[in-house]
XYZ file of C-alpha atoms in Angstrom:
562
model
C 125.617 -89.149 104.529
C 128.370 -86.164 103.872
C 127.455 -83.223 101.305
C 130.222 -84.165 99.164
C 128.669 -88.098 98.883
C 125.383 -87.030 97.583
C 126.603 -84.563 94.960
C 128.999 -87.642 93.806
C 125.851 -89.906 93.740
C 123.942 -87.248 92.311
C 126.483 -86.301 89.206
C 126.401 -89.979 88.253
C 123.358 -89.229 87.462
C 123.132 -85.410 85.976
C 126.552 -85.804 83.960
C 125.590 -88.779 81.288
C 122.019 -87.603 81.361
C 123.107 -83.748 80.573
C 125.507 -84.959 78.309
C 123.174 -87.350 76.230
C 120.773 -84.434 75.872
C 122.601 -81.754 75.101
C 124.425 -84.159 72.599
C 120.908 -84.852 71.318
C 119.605 -80.780 71.664
C 122.566 -79.010 69.879
C 122.892 -82.397 67.400
C 119.111 -82.362 66.102
C 119.146 -82.160 62.774
C 121.883 -85.333 62.701
C 119.840 -87.641 65.280
C 116.205 -86.659 63.276
C 118.349 -87.206 59.650
C 117.137 -83.711 58.451
C 118.717 -82.201 54.737
C 117.901 -80.880 51.732
C 116.388 -82.792 49.159
C 118.765 -83.868 46.786
C 118.305 -83.578 42.726
C 116.374 -86.234 41.731
C 115.312 -88.124 38.590
C 111.475 -87.321 37.029
C 110.103 -90.586 37.777
C 111.332 -90.934 41.019
C 108.328 -89.476 43.199
C 109.878 -90.342 46.791
C 112.706 -88.956 48.339
C 115.622 -90.673 49.000
C 116.426 -89.068 52.347
C 119.402 -91.533 53.015
C 121.268 -90.561 49.920
C 119.736 -86.703 51.167
C 121.602 -87.105 54.777
C 125.235 -88.875 53.200
C 125.189 -86.094 50.827
C 125.163 -83.378 53.774
C 127.996 -85.170 55.989
C 129.782 -85.234 53.236
C 129.783 -81.166 52.546
C 131.086 -81.659 56.254
C 133.750 -83.781 55.399
C 135.011 -82.833 51.823
C 133.040 -81.455 49.211
C 129.819 -82.561 47.233
C 128.584 -82.047 43.634
C 124.988 -83.268 44.643
C 123.317 -80.745 46.176
C 121.170 -78.556 44.562
C 122.431 -74.995 43.303
C 119.605 -73.256 45.371
C 118.581 -74.423 49.045
C 116.101 -72.005 50.760
C 115.781 -72.539 54.593
C 112.166 -71.475 55.079
C 111.263 -70.266 58.463
C 107.947 -69.429 59.572
C 106.230 -67.109 62.233
C 108.880 -66.514 64.715
C 106.168 -63.856 66.609
C 108.923 -62.398 69.130
C 106.720 -61.332 71.978
C 107.535 -58.740 74.546
C 106.458 -55.820 77.422
C 103.214 -55.605 76.365
C 102.728 -59.650 77.090
C 103.750 -58.816 81.002
C 100.524 -58.184 83.075
C 102.451 -55.271 85.101
C 103.980 -54.188 81.799
C 104.443 -50.053 82.606
C 103.064 -50.839 86.037
C 104.678 -51.192 89.532
C 104.789 -54.686 90.699
C 102.087 -54.489 94.360
C 100.292 -51.344 93.743
C 98.001 -52.502 96.356
C 100.901 -52.344 99.268
C 101.702 -48.941 98.158
C 98.251 -48.021 98.699
C 97.908 -50.013 101.840
C 100.946 -48.091 102.963
C 99.431 -44.504 101.355
C 96.194 -45.530 103.855
C 98.310 -46.368 106.858
C 100.127 -42.980 106.678
C 97.277 -40.954 106.185
C 97.992 -39.627 102.905
C 94.537 -40.949 101.693
C 91.147 -39.480 102.705
C 88.611 -41.850 104.530
C 85.493 -40.743 106.545
C 85.885 -42.668 109.382
C 89.232 -44.937 111.025
C 87.148 -47.799 110.316
C 86.894 -47.049 106.823
C 90.236 -46.735 106.917
C 91.057 -50.031 108.401
C 88.522 -51.738 106.484
C 90.001 -50.529 103.198
C 94.284 -51.456 104.004
C 92.459 -54.910 104.947
C 91.239 -55.235 101.664
C 94.255 -54.149 99.830
C 96.210 -56.507 101.931
C 94.299 -59.091 100.924
C 94.729 -57.947 97.120
C 98.738 -57.986 97.633
C 98.142 -62.258 98.233
C 95.394 -62.940 95.337
C 96.536 -60.536 93.117
C 99.646 -58.738 93.478
C 101.508 -61.389 94.013
C 100.191 -64.175 91.348
C 100.495 -61.167 89.148
C 104.235 -61.194 90.074
C 104.994 -64.098 89.478
C 103.299 -64.659 86.729
C 105.151 -61.324 84.716
C 108.498 -62.612 86.365
C 107.868 -66.220 84.379
C 106.820 -64.805 81.489
C 110.208 -62.086 81.530
C 112.064 -65.644 81.553
C 110.054 -67.266 78.839
C 111.058 -64.349 76.175
C 114.633 -64.634 77.180
C 114.091 -68.129 76.735
C 112.296 -68.090 73.368
C 114.922 -65.698 71.931
C 117.259 -68.663 71.828
C 115.325 -71.289 71.275
C 114.531 -69.899 67.910
C 118.690 -69.086 67.625
C 118.937 -72.445 68.137
C 116.949 -73.623 65.099
C 118.472 -70.581 62.874
C 121.740 -71.415 63.741
C 121.752 -74.925 64.091
C 120.175 -75.553 60.611
C 122.254 -73.257 58.929
C 125.595 -75.019 60.305
C 124.331 -78.256 59.531
C 122.086 -78.031 56.184
C 124.295 -75.577 54.623
C 121.484 -73.324 52.897
C 122.178 -71.000 50.114
C 119.392 -68.581 51.345
C 117.359 -68.135 54.222
C 113.514 -66.713 54.495
C 111.580 -65.407 57.511
C 107.785 -65.524 55.947
C 106.253 -63.110 57.995
C 105.015 -62.222 61.439
C 109.160 -61.756 62.826
C 107.444 -59.859 65.597
C 104.049 -60.315 67.676
C 101.673 -57.275 66.880
C 101.420 -54.401 64.321
C 100.174 -52.270 67.835
C 103.160 -51.729 69.275
C 104.646 -48.612 70.077
C 107.732 -47.200 68.521
C 109.784 -47.826 71.517
C 108.685 -51.199 71.459
C 109.458 -52.060 68.266
C 112.697 -51.091 68.357
C 113.674 -53.327 71.323
C 111.945 -56.475 69.975
C 113.840 -55.348 66.588
C 116.926 -55.498 68.087
C 116.040 -59.381 69.792
C 115.701 -60.038 66.656
C 118.750 -59.794 64.557
C 121.006 -59.651 68.372
C 119.309 -63.189 69.448
C 117.228 -64.742 67.402
C 118.613 -64.351 64.097
C 122.171 -63.247 65.354
C 124.727 -62.643 62.170
C 121.919 -62.403 59.809
C 121.553 -59.715 57.423
C 118.647 -57.475 56.226
C 118.985 -57.216 51.839
C 120.609 -54.717 51.096
C 117.879 -51.757 49.457
C 120.244 -51.560 46.460
C 120.196 -55.393 45.995
C 116.381 -55.702 46.537
C 115.000 -54.212 43.339
C 111.806 -53.707 41.605
C 110.470 -55.619 38.459
C 112.232 -54.075 35.311
C 112.208 -55.609 31.618
C 116.392 -54.362 31.813
C 117.828 -55.973 34.697
C 121.534 -57.089 36.042
C 121.476 -60.878 37.839
C 121.512 -61.017 41.778
C 124.574 -64.039 41.530
C 125.404 -67.123 40.131
C 123.865 -70.195 41.572
C 125.979 -73.196 41.692
C 129.271 -70.607 41.959
C 130.665 -70.071 45.396
C 132.289 -66.792 45.482
C 131.940 -63.893 47.774
C 128.285 -63.330 47.005
C 127.567 -66.386 47.553
C 128.645 -66.037 51.149
C 127.129 -62.631 51.230
C 124.136 -64.421 50.418
C 124.210 -67.119 53.158
C 124.115 -64.422 55.741
C 121.341 -62.117 54.366
C 117.811 -63.200 55.659
C 115.102 -62.274 53.271
C 112.282 -60.964 55.438
C 108.750 -61.162 54.579
C 106.110 -58.835 55.934
C 103.410 -60.230 57.974
C 100.170 -58.728 59.461
C 101.799 -58.843 62.555
C 104.421 -56.897 61.269
C 102.399 -53.929 59.295
C 99.166 -55.148 60.165
C 95.961 -56.081 56.962
C 94.757 -54.062 54.938
C 92.539 -52.136 57.399
C 95.589 -51.281 60.125
C 98.301 -51.244 57.131
C 99.851 -47.649 57.478
C 102.811 -45.594 56.276
C 104.475 -45.142 59.404
C 104.256 -49.494 59.880
C 105.101 -49.951 56.591
C 108.530 -47.297 56.717
C 109.799 -48.367 60.183
C 109.393 -52.351 59.509
C 111.313 -51.381 55.943
C 114.229 -49.845 57.853
C 114.858 -52.227 60.256
C 114.200 -55.647 58.216
C 114.750 -54.567 54.034
C 111.987 -53.863 51.690
C 108.657 -54.948 51.641
C 108.208 -56.344 48.281
C 111.074 -56.755 45.669
C 112.152 -59.660 42.948
C 115.869 -61.152 43.467
C 117.420 -62.994 39.803
C 120.068 -65.239 39.812
C 121.428 -67.293 37.283
C 122.161 -71.065 36.819
C 125.738 -70.893 34.444
C 125.481 -73.957 31.741
C 129.760 -75.111 31.516
C 128.548 -77.492 28.685
C 129.462 -75.988 25.055
C 126.836 -77.492 23.309
C 123.853 -76.944 25.641
C 124.730 -73.299 25.383
C 124.187 -73.983 21.760
C 120.732 -74.897 22.232
C 120.078 -71.582 24.196
C 117.343 -68.585 22.227
C 119.820 -66.057 20.448
C 118.229 -63.492 18.348
C 120.451 -63.791 15.638
C 122.268 -67.443 16.040
C 119.483 -69.196 17.593
C 115.903 -67.486 16.938
C 113.851 -70.158 17.148
C 115.046 -72.184 20.197
C 112.439 -72.077 23.033
C 115.363 -72.614 25.588
C 115.993 -69.117 27.769
C 119.464 -69.276 29.934
C 118.355 -70.968 33.296
C 117.280 -68.682 35.842
C 115.710 -68.288 39.520
C 113.745 -65.061 40.265
C 112.607 -64.222 43.622
C 109.386 -62.396 43.794
C 109.012 -60.950 47.396
C 105.259 -59.977 47.409
C 103.404 -58.147 50.117
C 99.635 -59.674 49.940
C 98.440 -57.594 52.993
C 96.801 -55.146 51.473
C 95.651 -57.099 48.143
C 92.121 -57.478 49.405
C 89.503 -54.472 50.300
C 88.460 -52.562 51.860
C 92.347 -50.815 52.583
C 93.273 -47.997 54.998
C 95.645 -46.577 52.593
C 94.681 -46.747 49.309
C 97.881 -45.334 48.029
C 99.386 -48.065 49.633
C 96.989 -50.553 48.182
C 97.641 -48.577 44.751
C 101.421 -49.832 44.963
C 101.428 -53.335 45.820
C 98.760 -53.334 42.372
C 101.464 -51.903 40.931
C 104.106 -54.136 41.990
C 102.236 -57.293 41.520
C 101.125 -56.336 37.515
C 104.912 -54.945 37.298
C 105.905 -58.690 38.306
C 103.131 -60.340 35.907
C 104.847 -57.625 32.560
C 108.625 -58.375 33.320
C 108.233 -62.046 33.578
C 109.127 -64.457 30.222
C 106.937 -65.229 28.039
C 105.113 -68.517 28.826
C 106.566 -70.255 25.716
C 109.737 -70.104 27.037
C 111.584 -72.630 29.027
C 114.291 -72.291 31.459
C 113.088 -69.646 34.065
C 111.819 -70.450 37.433
C 109.844 -68.293 39.888
C 110.022 -68.532 43.829
C 107.374 -66.601 45.440
C 107.961 -65.756 48.958
C 104.462 -63.771 50.761
C 102.836 -64.138 53.916
C 99.276 -65.095 53.421
C 97.914 -68.171 51.752
C 96.198 -68.693 48.501
C 92.002 -69.242 48.815
C 91.739 -73.283 49.694
C 88.081 -74.225 50.652
C 87.084 -75.295 54.129
C 88.780 -79.065 54.863
C 91.722 -78.961 53.273
C 94.308 -76.623 55.399
C 93.789 -75.583 59.113
C 92.620 -72.229 58.626
C 89.468 -72.108 56.317
C 88.652 -69.274 54.483
C 87.744 -66.525 57.234
C 87.452 -62.840 56.737
C 86.442 -59.999 59.532
C 86.798 -55.982 58.803
C 86.369 -52.841 60.789
C 83.573 -51.313 62.291
C 84.596 -47.783 59.871
C 86.222 -50.386 56.753
C 88.754 -52.063 56.082
C 89.980 -55.516 56.522
C 90.753 -56.524 59.782
C 91.460 -60.021 60.118
C 92.019 -62.896 57.435
C 92.917 -66.148 57.152
C 93.115 -66.524 53.435
C 93.449 -64.492 50.555
C 90.282 -64.484 48.250
C 89.913 -66.259 45.445
C 90.291 -63.067 43.035
C 93.265 -62.090 44.774
C 94.636 -65.791 44.516
C 94.090 -66.111 40.809
C 95.737 -63.205 40.531
C 99.298 -65.345 41.665
C 97.323 -67.977 39.851
C 96.918 -66.923 36.369
C 98.788 -64.010 36.210
C 102.479 -64.130 37.544
C 102.779 -68.330 37.125
C 100.547 -67.159 33.365
C 98.665 -70.488 34.228
C 95.331 -71.208 32.622
C 91.946 -73.259 31.912
C 92.027 -72.489 28.374
C 94.060 -74.473 25.760
C 94.255 -72.412 23.554
C 95.840 -69.587 25.547
C 100.059 -68.803 25.492
C 102.135 -72.069 26.127
C 98.909 -74.217 26.709
C 98.149 -72.517 29.846
C 100.736 -74.613 31.489
C 102.158 -71.673 32.591
C 105.517 -70.748 34.278
C 107.414 -73.160 36.334
C 107.063 -72.043 40.224
C 106.088 -72.524 43.798
C 104.626 -70.588 46.330
C 106.051 -70.591 50.037
C 103.928 -68.609 52.953
C 103.369 -68.482 56.392
C 99.892 -67.540 58.559
C 98.503 -70.678 58.971
C 100.743 -72.266 62.161
C 99.898 -75.792 61.913
C 101.657 -75.613 58.033
C 99.815 -76.585 55.013
C 101.350 -78.394 51.413
C 98.746 -78.325 48.782
C 98.261 -78.358 44.765
C 95.867 -75.735 42.861
C 95.003 -77.066 39.447
C 92.488 -76.727 36.890
C 91.410 -79.614 34.280
C 90.746 -77.807 31.161
C 89.079 -80.782 29.840
C 86.104 -79.237 31.725
C 85.052 -77.333 29.374
C 82.908 -73.879 30.235
C 82.575 -75.661 33.912
C 86.192 -75.586 34.511
C 87.351 -73.848 37.868
C 90.345 -73.906 39.990
C 90.412 -77.107 42.469
C 92.635 -77.289 45.397
C 93.665 -80.706 46.939
C 96.891 -81.618 49.531
C 99.795 -82.656 47.473
C 100.255 -85.893 48.940
C 96.342 -86.362 47.363
C 97.422 -85.021 43.984
C 100.359 -87.251 44.210
C 98.650 -90.263 44.352
C 96.043 -89.585 41.754
C 99.481 -88.672 39.396
C 98.034 -85.192 39.115
C 100.837 -83.015 38.567
C 102.220 -82.932 35.229
C 98.878 -84.496 33.379
C 98.447 -83.366 30.001
C 95.850 -80.485 30.269
C 95.826 -79.954 33.987
C 98.323 -77.504 34.621
C 98.613 -76.725 38.314
C 101.098 -75.427 40.925
C 102.639 -76.387 44.681
C 101.732 -74.194 47.618
C 103.884 -74.793 50.577
C 102.669 -73.475 53.771
C 105.696 -73.480 56.484
C 104.715 -74.985 59.548
C 105.352 -71.968 62.072
C 109.185 -72.439 63.843
C 107.255 -71.075 67.607
C 107.886 -73.676 70.087
C 104.298 -74.463 70.525
C 104.084 -75.999 66.570
C 106.958 -77.925 67.239
C 110.221 -75.998 65.912
C 110.050 -76.468 62.738
C 112.588 -75.210 59.984
C 111.256 -76.150 55.971
C 113.961 -77.264 53.615
C 113.537 -76.241 50.450
C 116.079 -77.519 47.233
C 115.577 -76.221 43.879
C 117.407 -77.732 40.905
C 117.862 -77.748 37.075
C 117.451 -80.695 34.822
C 119.352 -80.151 31.505
C 117.413 -82.936 29.325
C 114.059 -81.525 30.282
C 115.297 -77.817 29.857
C 113.405 -77.423 33.411
C 113.670 -76.236 36.866
C 112.547 -78.949 39.376
C 112.316 -78.816 43.171
C 111.442 -80.725 46.612
C 110.809 -79.833 49.621
C 111.279 -81.052 53.529
C 110.794 -80.486 57.126
C 112.659 -80.442 59.942
C 110.807 -79.865 63.778
C 112.537 -79.513 66.899
C 110.533 -80.349 68.862
C 108.462 -78.383 72.102
C 110.046 -75.654 73.870
C 109.975 -77.236 76.861
C 112.884 -79.523 75.853
C 115.498 -76.956 75.159
C 114.226 -75.423 78.971
C 114.973 -78.818 80.274
C 118.383 -79.631 78.734
C 119.552 -76.479 79.811
C 118.421 -76.393 83.418
C 119.486 -79.721 84.048
C 122.694 -78.415 82.450
C 122.945 -76.237 84.894
C 121.904 -78.110 87.788
C 124.815 -80.532 86.544
C 127.526 -77.601 86.493
C 126.251 -75.957 89.908
C 126.468 -79.418 91.469
C 130.110 -80.185 89.591
C 131.408 -76.719 91.051
C 130.270 -77.351 94.656
C 131.726 -80.774 94.727
C 135.330 -79.603 93.548
C 135.178 -77.054 96.009
C 133.880 -79.559 98.975
C 136.947 -81.641 97.618
C 139.140 -78.833 97.623
C 138.137 -77.849 101.296
C 138.367 -81.180 102.683
C 135.272 -81.664 103.532
C 134.582 -84.878 102.138
C 135.419 -86.760 105.264
C 133.554 -90.093 103.578
C 136.167 -92.273 102.765
C 137.084 -95.613 102.507
C 139.983 -98.105 104.446
C 142.257 -98.792 102.177
C 143.719 -102.718 101.814
C 146.431 -102.902 104.333
C 144.263 -101.320 107.213
C 141.363 -103.332 106.293
C 143.759 -106.242 106.383
C 145.169 -105.374 109.590
C 142.089 -105.506 111.244
C 140.513 -108.457 109.802
C 143.358 -110.409 111.502
C 143.457 -108.424 114.758
C 139.729 -109.167 115.126
C 140.367 -112.877 114.419
C 143.239 -112.855 117.098
C 140.847 -111.951 119.763
C 138.027 -114.186 119.090
C 140.143 -117.369 119.958
C 141.293 -118.289 123.147
C 143.955 -121.117 123.720
C 143.144 -124.058 126.412
C 145.340 -126.068 128.376
C 144.150 -128.860 126.926
C 145.025 -128.267 123.603
C 141.675 -127.592 122.315
C 141.003 -124.254 120.519
C 137.677 -122.656 122.325
C 135.999 -120.141 120.040
C 135.813 -116.948 122.721
């Protein structure tokens, strides 16, 4: 079989396989039915995923008036690794070979020629059993890092195109280590913005504002203007432990370089939802015209909290004081719990406290020998209450303002790469024995805990990591406003690309198919495809000639076969 024929047969298999796999990879949200949840009635517990998918498809063809006005693409823990993960980083690839040559050229001192030759033999053995495996692994790791950048980029780019989020956030651990030096930090940061999140922008410092009583709204929801287009490009980056370190590692230098490249580590954003119905507008609180109303102008507040140094002890007390002041100012500038119409989305990295067995990561703390938090899986119970009772105003006391129901909202975080969806609640009927409890969101729904009178609570969603080892996940959070109840509602969905191996497989198959196609075309152009089938006329002539040769006529008029 000629080379051209071999390539032709191989392409008959490669091309359909490559086309099918490539279509799936680059359209995976469509095949998986990924879409932002649609606004739904209060009494409807399950999401209508089919309707959400159809509405997303309709957005690409026409337009949609059903989509939620706030759609957040939440990505967790990309953790870009770098040179420090490469075995032969910052050293030569074959050090034992170099030493062997130095010994052979008498550039080293040895007491005898025998010991010199013995050392040469040892170094040559190490070349095969140490240098070559290390070099091979280092090459593999460099290729893996290069591919991983584009694997993450594929998730971000594809879901941003298909799902059409209004906002995007990365929930901490943008990079893989807080211990890296500034040059390596700059290299990984460049890869983040120019490969993995190409086209994205950090939130400008003049937009990321400190909480205040008097403020200007950041933008309008449900209005497609230049500001909305700018927010589709921006990435709300949350600081994680691998970005700036835990409380015992966090320094001013680490925080400043993070904020310089990725944006501020603590700030708030406020988005207003316009109400176009004059009748509804007349029901909104006004100190002069409508002072008895508890309805506020619908507003969604995003609070980006650096919770890396909420727990003690901290290496830099001044930085911890700033974090405490920020949280206190978030609480003091929030609307009163008696009023309706505001919704708070807290973005942070370390999850709130929960007992062992609820999520994969159990409570865990470790400390440096000289003091300072070295590692933690969750916030402490006290720090978690600062979110529940402070920022959201929830209370176990039924006589508290707003009967302890608190403010509407949700907490999104990362850190636990496995992800978790849970519900914090407190039963006011338990009297002095009442305490904060935690259960999985699915169990809370089954037991109908959310919305039960006298049981205020809050949902916390830990987004599963977008790293290949955890399936390339992305969270889709939809938030919409219920004008009848004058409350915000939300729903969450997950979309997973799958392990990075499939991404590699598709691109390797595509590369092989392209190379094979080019080689086949070159052989055809050079006239080397010599394995050609005869045409029909030649085949017929050859057949008739063979028949004539086989027939022999004899004298008695009979035909004899030769």
